[in-house]
């Protein structure tokens, strides 16, 4: 039996997820495509052969012929739609962020705790990127000794005019917050953020974070890097280091040069990660066994708490503590351990 999915939102990510589900995830059926923009929903629905096309998300997520809901609508709608889907008995994969504020994320966590069962996952797809996976395994296998630092670069080609330094922290850096916490297996205790002085609202932002285990993480977020989508990371341990490698499919040799190309955005760079994540989500639902790499609602809250502290730091220019909360029983034992991973393919 296929897992029947309603995809809510047909923007860049919703359309991408819907395509992945129809072309790369054999156990999934695209039951509903939903978007407030009916024309856009219809076009995508027809292209992908969705069983139904709707404009009302509440109708989509409450249908009896829907088992799971993939939420890729605007960020401000994530929490309410996730709660409604959960309360309608569905499984949820919500694009990051689970909610724009920790207060709203807590509402999702409370609703999931009332249910007493983990039903919600968050689209922190980098956990499924083979390169980050290799980095995590190297650390767990003791290849680099004790983990000391992680250096990160997060560069986008360009960002809209209205993108701000605060958004670099609340919208882009959460990927690093989550993946470094996942690789190191440690919580953050404090953060400082500085934006380069510039007339440009989207000048690069630098963040430094300390973890409870005494490790340091630094992140350059440069949303306006112009030359290509470029994500880099180095894990430095006491006896060695691991460098992240982006997949390279070809080098181009001409005019006395050998060059590699950059992607224009994150979708090609993380294509494997999105595919493996969505497969793991669907397989987990059909087999009743969750892949421990999937980020849950608590992971979503942890990254939002760091982002909020980072934004305050940017505004005040001071180190900010990152709130540490008691992990509810529902999420205990949820720490991902790559040795437990059942391959998703
Ligand atoms: C965007 O929302 C993403 O999730 C991308 O992965 C990230 O690179 C980009 O900076 C964000 O704006």
XYZ file of C-alpha atoms and ligand atoms in Angstrom:
357
model
C 0.000 0.000 0.000
C 1.368 3.408 -0.950
C 1.582 6.272 1.514
C -0.825 8.894 0.144
C 0.691 12.352 0.463
C -0.797 15.846 0.312
C 1.796 18.477 -0.630
C 0.829 21.916 0.652
C 2.550 24.793 -1.118
C 3.831 24.745 -4.685
C 6.638 27.291 -4.466
C 10.257 26.328 -5.133
C 10.444 23.716 -2.388
C 6.878 22.380 -2.574
C 7.231 21.744 -6.309
C 10.618 20.097 -5.769
C 9.286 17.822 -3.015
C 6.285 16.847 -5.128
C 8.600 15.914 -8.009
C 10.845 13.878 -5.742
C 7.856 12.014 -4.311
C 6.526 11.125 -7.759
C 9.811 10.244 -9.433
C 12.101 8.928 -6.687
C 9.974 7.512 -3.893
C 8.235 4.329 -5.044
C 6.166 3.950 -1.854
C 4.547 7.381 -2.159
C 1.394 8.421 -4.048
C 0.806 12.089 -4.795
C -2.774 12.312 -3.562
C -3.199 16.082 -3.308
C -1.427 19.171 -4.538
C -2.620 22.238 -2.705
C -1.808 25.913 -3.096
C -3.759 29.119 -2.492
C -2.797 29.941 -6.078
C -5.168 27.559 -7.867
C -3.588 28.001 -11.303
C -0.132 27.134 -10.057
C -1.509 24.145 -8.145
C -3.410 22.903 -11.197
C -0.349 23.194 -13.466
C 1.872 21.223 -11.118
C -0.887 18.739 -10.277
C -1.479 18.028 -13.988
C 2.233 17.757 -14.687
C 2.788 15.225 -11.917
C -0.534 13.411 -12.103
C -1.810 14.338 -8.632
C -5.128 12.665 -7.797
C -6.623 15.941 -6.500
C -5.816 19.640 -6.741
C -7.047 21.929 -3.955
C -6.635 25.491 -2.739
C -7.669 25.016 0.918
C -4.879 23.494 3.043
C -7.241 22.472 5.873
C -9.358 20.530 3.418
C -6.232 18.905 1.976
C -4.808 17.769 5.285
C -8.061 16.436 6.703
C -9.054 14.191 3.805
C -9.628 10.540 4.671
C -7.627 9.462 1.603
C -4.480 11.279 2.814
C -1.983 9.542 5.139
C 0.790 12.112 5.277
C 1.243 15.816 4.679
C 4.304 17.582 3.337
C 4.172 21.255 4.306
C 6.053 23.723 2.117
C 3.762 26.747 2.421
C 4.996 30.126 3.764
C 6.881 29.841 7.069
C 4.211 31.710 9.058
C 1.674 28.938 8.291
C 3.907 25.984 9.289
C 2.958 25.613 12.955
C -0.813 25.852 12.520
C -0.871 23.499 9.542
C 1.410 21.012 11.283
C -0.826 20.959 14.360
C -3.980 20.621 12.258
C -2.469 17.752 10.241
C -1.301 15.968 13.369
C -4.708 16.355 14.978
C -6.277 14.929 11.821
C -4.130 11.816 12.422
C -1.561 12.437 9.672
C 2.212 12.166 9.561
C 3.958 15.445 8.768
C 7.175 16.483 7.070
C 7.432 20.260 7.430
C 9.998 22.328 5.562
C 12.278 24.265 7.881
C 11.562 26.219 9.997
C 8.884 24.275 11.872
C 7.763 27.742 13.007
C 9.362 31.179 12.833
C 9.438 31.559 16.657
C 10.273 29.226 19.527
C 6.888 30.051 21.056
C 5.089 28.688 18.005
C 7.432 25.711 17.840
C 6.524 24.949 21.463
C 2.850 24.841 20.442
C 3.687 22.090 17.963
C 5.628 20.229 20.634
C 2.747 20.529 23.099
C 0.302 19.209 20.492
C 2.594 16.280 19.702
C 2.994 15.509 23.391
C -0.798 15.555 23.823
C -0.901 12.972 21.060
C 1.834 11.004 22.830
C 3.399 9.870 19.587
C 6.035 11.355 17.276
C 4.321 12.323 14.061
C 6.251 15.408 12.971
C 9.527 15.690 11.097
C 11.371 18.777 9.922
C 13.138 19.147 6.584
C 16.714 19.449 7.785
C 17.787 17.442 4.761
C 21.551 17.912 5.220
C 21.403 15.024 7.717
C 20.976 12.782 4.639
C 23.759 14.345 2.586
C 26.348 11.594 2.018
C 29.227 14.027 2.655
C 27.972 15.136 6.074
C 27.179 11.452 6.763
C 30.825 10.560 6.051
C 31.943 13.349 8.383
C 29.728 12.092 11.198
C 30.867 8.482 10.725
C 34.539 9.539 10.721
C 34.004 11.284 14.033
C 32.082 8.399 15.569
C 34.719 5.920 14.381
C 37.427 7.948 16.143
C 39.221 8.785 12.889
C 39.943 12.392 13.874
C 40.180 12.024 17.653
C 38.026 14.303 19.776
C 35.926 16.806 17.844
C 37.196 20.333 18.498
C 35.753 22.695 15.890
C 33.541 22.978 12.853
C 34.173 25.716 10.270
C 31.267 26.462 7.960
C 30.649 28.585 4.870
C 27.096 29.076 3.599
C 27.024 31.103 0.394
C 24.012 31.826 -1.792
C 24.246 33.469 -5.199
C 21.905 36.299 -4.359
C 19.152 37.194 -1.944
C 16.141 39.419 -2.413
C 16.409 43.121 -1.516
C 14.330 42.589 1.621
C 16.618 39.859 3.000
C 18.351 41.050 6.205
C 21.204 40.036 8.493
C 18.580 38.749 10.933
C 17.208 36.520 8.182
C 20.685 35.205 7.419
C 20.528 33.864 10.973
C 16.882 32.788 11.132
C 16.490 31.490 7.571
C 19.894 30.314 6.256
C 22.085 29.463 9.270
C 19.559 27.020 10.826
C 20.907 24.427 8.368
C 24.350 24.785 9.971
C 22.905 24.988 13.493
C 21.171 21.676 12.907
C 23.858 19.782 11.013
C 26.695 20.739 13.382
C 24.564 19.765 16.407
C 23.769 16.483 14.591
C 27.407 15.742 13.697
C 28.819 16.725 17.105
C 25.937 15.288 19.140
C 26.188 18.275 21.474
C 23.915 21.204 22.378
C 24.851 24.873 21.968
C 25.325 27.018 25.061
C 26.132 30.432 23.594
C 26.400 32.377 20.368
C 27.747 35.661 19.037
C 26.837 37.151 15.655
C 28.346 40.076 13.759
C 27.408 41.526 10.384
C 30.016 43.108 8.149
C 29.635 46.872 8.074
C 28.118 47.734 4.719
C 25.312 49.734 3.164
C 24.089 46.452 1.818
C 21.393 44.884 4.033
C 22.592 41.431 3.064
C 26.249 41.832 3.918
C 27.871 38.634 5.255
C 27.168 37.587 8.824
C 29.643 35.717 11.015
C 28.557 33.535 13.899
C 30.551 31.734 16.567
C 28.889 29.137 18.775
C 30.092 27.175 21.791
C 28.738 23.747 22.639
C 28.131 22.111 26.003
C 31.085 19.794 25.246
C 33.402 22.780 24.749
C 33.533 22.675 20.946
C 33.523 25.786 18.767
C 31.465 26.199 15.608
C 31.846 29.143 13.250
C 29.617 30.032 10.330
C 29.985 32.549 7.536
C 26.588 33.237 6.013
C 26.971 35.136 2.772
C 23.629 35.353 1.019
C 24.958 37.535 -1.755
C 28.130 35.724 -2.802
C 27.357 36.163 -6.524
C 29.501 33.346 -7.946
C 27.521 30.221 -7.005
C 25.846 28.176 -4.292
C 28.746 27.099 -2.126
C 28.454 25.239 1.168
C 31.658 24.149 2.861
C 32.440 22.580 6.164
C 35.511 21.249 7.935
C 35.364 19.205 11.098
C 38.594 19.533 13.059
C 39.449 16.904 15.640
C 42.374 16.423 18.012
C 44.188 14.115 15.548
C 42.809 14.984 12.127
C 40.124 16.734 10.144
C 37.399 15.962 7.612
C 36.490 18.248 4.692
C 33.055 18.229 3.149
C 33.085 17.651 -0.625
C 30.229 18.746 -2.850
C 29.362 16.162 -5.495
C 31.349 16.764 -8.677
C 29.856 15.225 -11.811
C 32.207 16.753 -14.361
C 35.144 19.050 -14.905
C 35.222 21.082 -18.111
C 38.526 21.313 -19.954
C 38.816 23.988 -22.601
C 40.806 27.081 -23.508
C 43.801 25.936 -21.467
C 41.627 25.667 -18.343
C 40.020 22.935 -16.273
C 36.950 24.153 -14.389
C 34.153 22.883 -12.214
C 30.765 24.529 -12.051
C 28.755 25.777 -9.108
C 25.015 25.233 -8.816
C 22.753 28.286 -8.753
C 20.930 27.200 -5.591
C 20.688 24.463 -2.985
C 18.465 22.023 -4.861
C 21.097 20.382 -7.103
C 23.775 20.502 -4.374
C 21.504 18.696 -1.934
C 19.496 16.621 -4.445
C 20.642 13.334 -2.886
C 19.870 14.626 0.587
C 16.308 15.660 -0.319
C 15.693 12.361 -2.098
C 17.061 10.228 0.736
C 15.220 12.274 3.359
C 11.873 11.947 1.601
C 12.431 8.229 1.042
C 13.293 7.746 4.686
C 10.163 9.635 5.724
C 7.862 7.552 3.511
C 9.609 4.250 4.340
C 9.391 5.081 8.037
C 5.635 5.588 7.762
C 5.013 2.427 5.793
C 7.310 0.254 7.938
C 6.423 1.876 11.251
C 10.124 2.445 12.051
C 11.531 5.953 11.946
C 14.967 6.584 10.461
C 16.861 8.205 13.364
C 18.420 10.751 11.029
C 15.083 12.494 10.420
C 14.914 15.740 12.386
C 11.987 15.811 14.804
C 10.030 18.676 16.357
C 12.520 18.944 19.217
C 15.380 19.352 16.744
C 13.281 22.062 15.088
C 12.940 23.858 18.421
C 16.666 23.597 19.175
C 17.607 25.321 15.922
C 14.985 28.060 16.420
C 16.282 28.755 19.940
C 19.824 29.216 18.608
C 18.548 31.444 15.808
C 16.661 33.625 18.275
C 19.741 33.999 20.480
C 21.809 34.756 17.357
C 19.443 37.530 16.275
C 19.619 39.142 19.745
C 23.405 38.909 19.578
C 23.444 40.598 16.176
C 21.358 43.439 17.576
C 23.288 43.855 20.833
C 26.794 42.860 19.760
C 27.133 40.590 22.806
C 27.460 36.870 23.464
C 24.025 35.425 24.147
C 23.215 32.285 26.092
C 21.191 29.675 24.208
C 18.226 28.516 26.301
C 18.546 24.948 27.446
C 15.292 23.170 28.145
C 14.553 19.750 29.597
C 13.975 17.312 26.784
C 10.438 15.910 27.066
C 10.269 12.104 27.423
C 8.762 11.844 23.925
C 12.067 12.973 22.390
C 14.485 11.214 24.687
C 16.603 8.502 23.155
C 15.990 10.245 19.851
C 19.601 11.229 19.334
C 20.595 10.087 15.886
C 23.375 7.543 15.839
C 24.556 6.724 12.355
C 25.425 3.144 13.334
C 21.704 2.544 13.903
C 20.778 3.788 10.476
C 18.892 1.435 8.237
C 19.771 2.447 4.677
C 16.802 4.223 3.128
C 17.319 2.768 -0.350
C 16.790 28.757 2.028
O 15.585 28.909 2.732
C 17.318 27.382 2.254
O 16.791 26.585 2.975
C 18.620 27.120 1.606
O 19.065 25.816 1.844
C 19.630 28.117 2.077
O 20.846 27.932 1.398
C 19.162 29.529 1.849
O 20.103 30.425 2.364
C 17.816 29.752 2.527
O 17.376 31.062 2.238
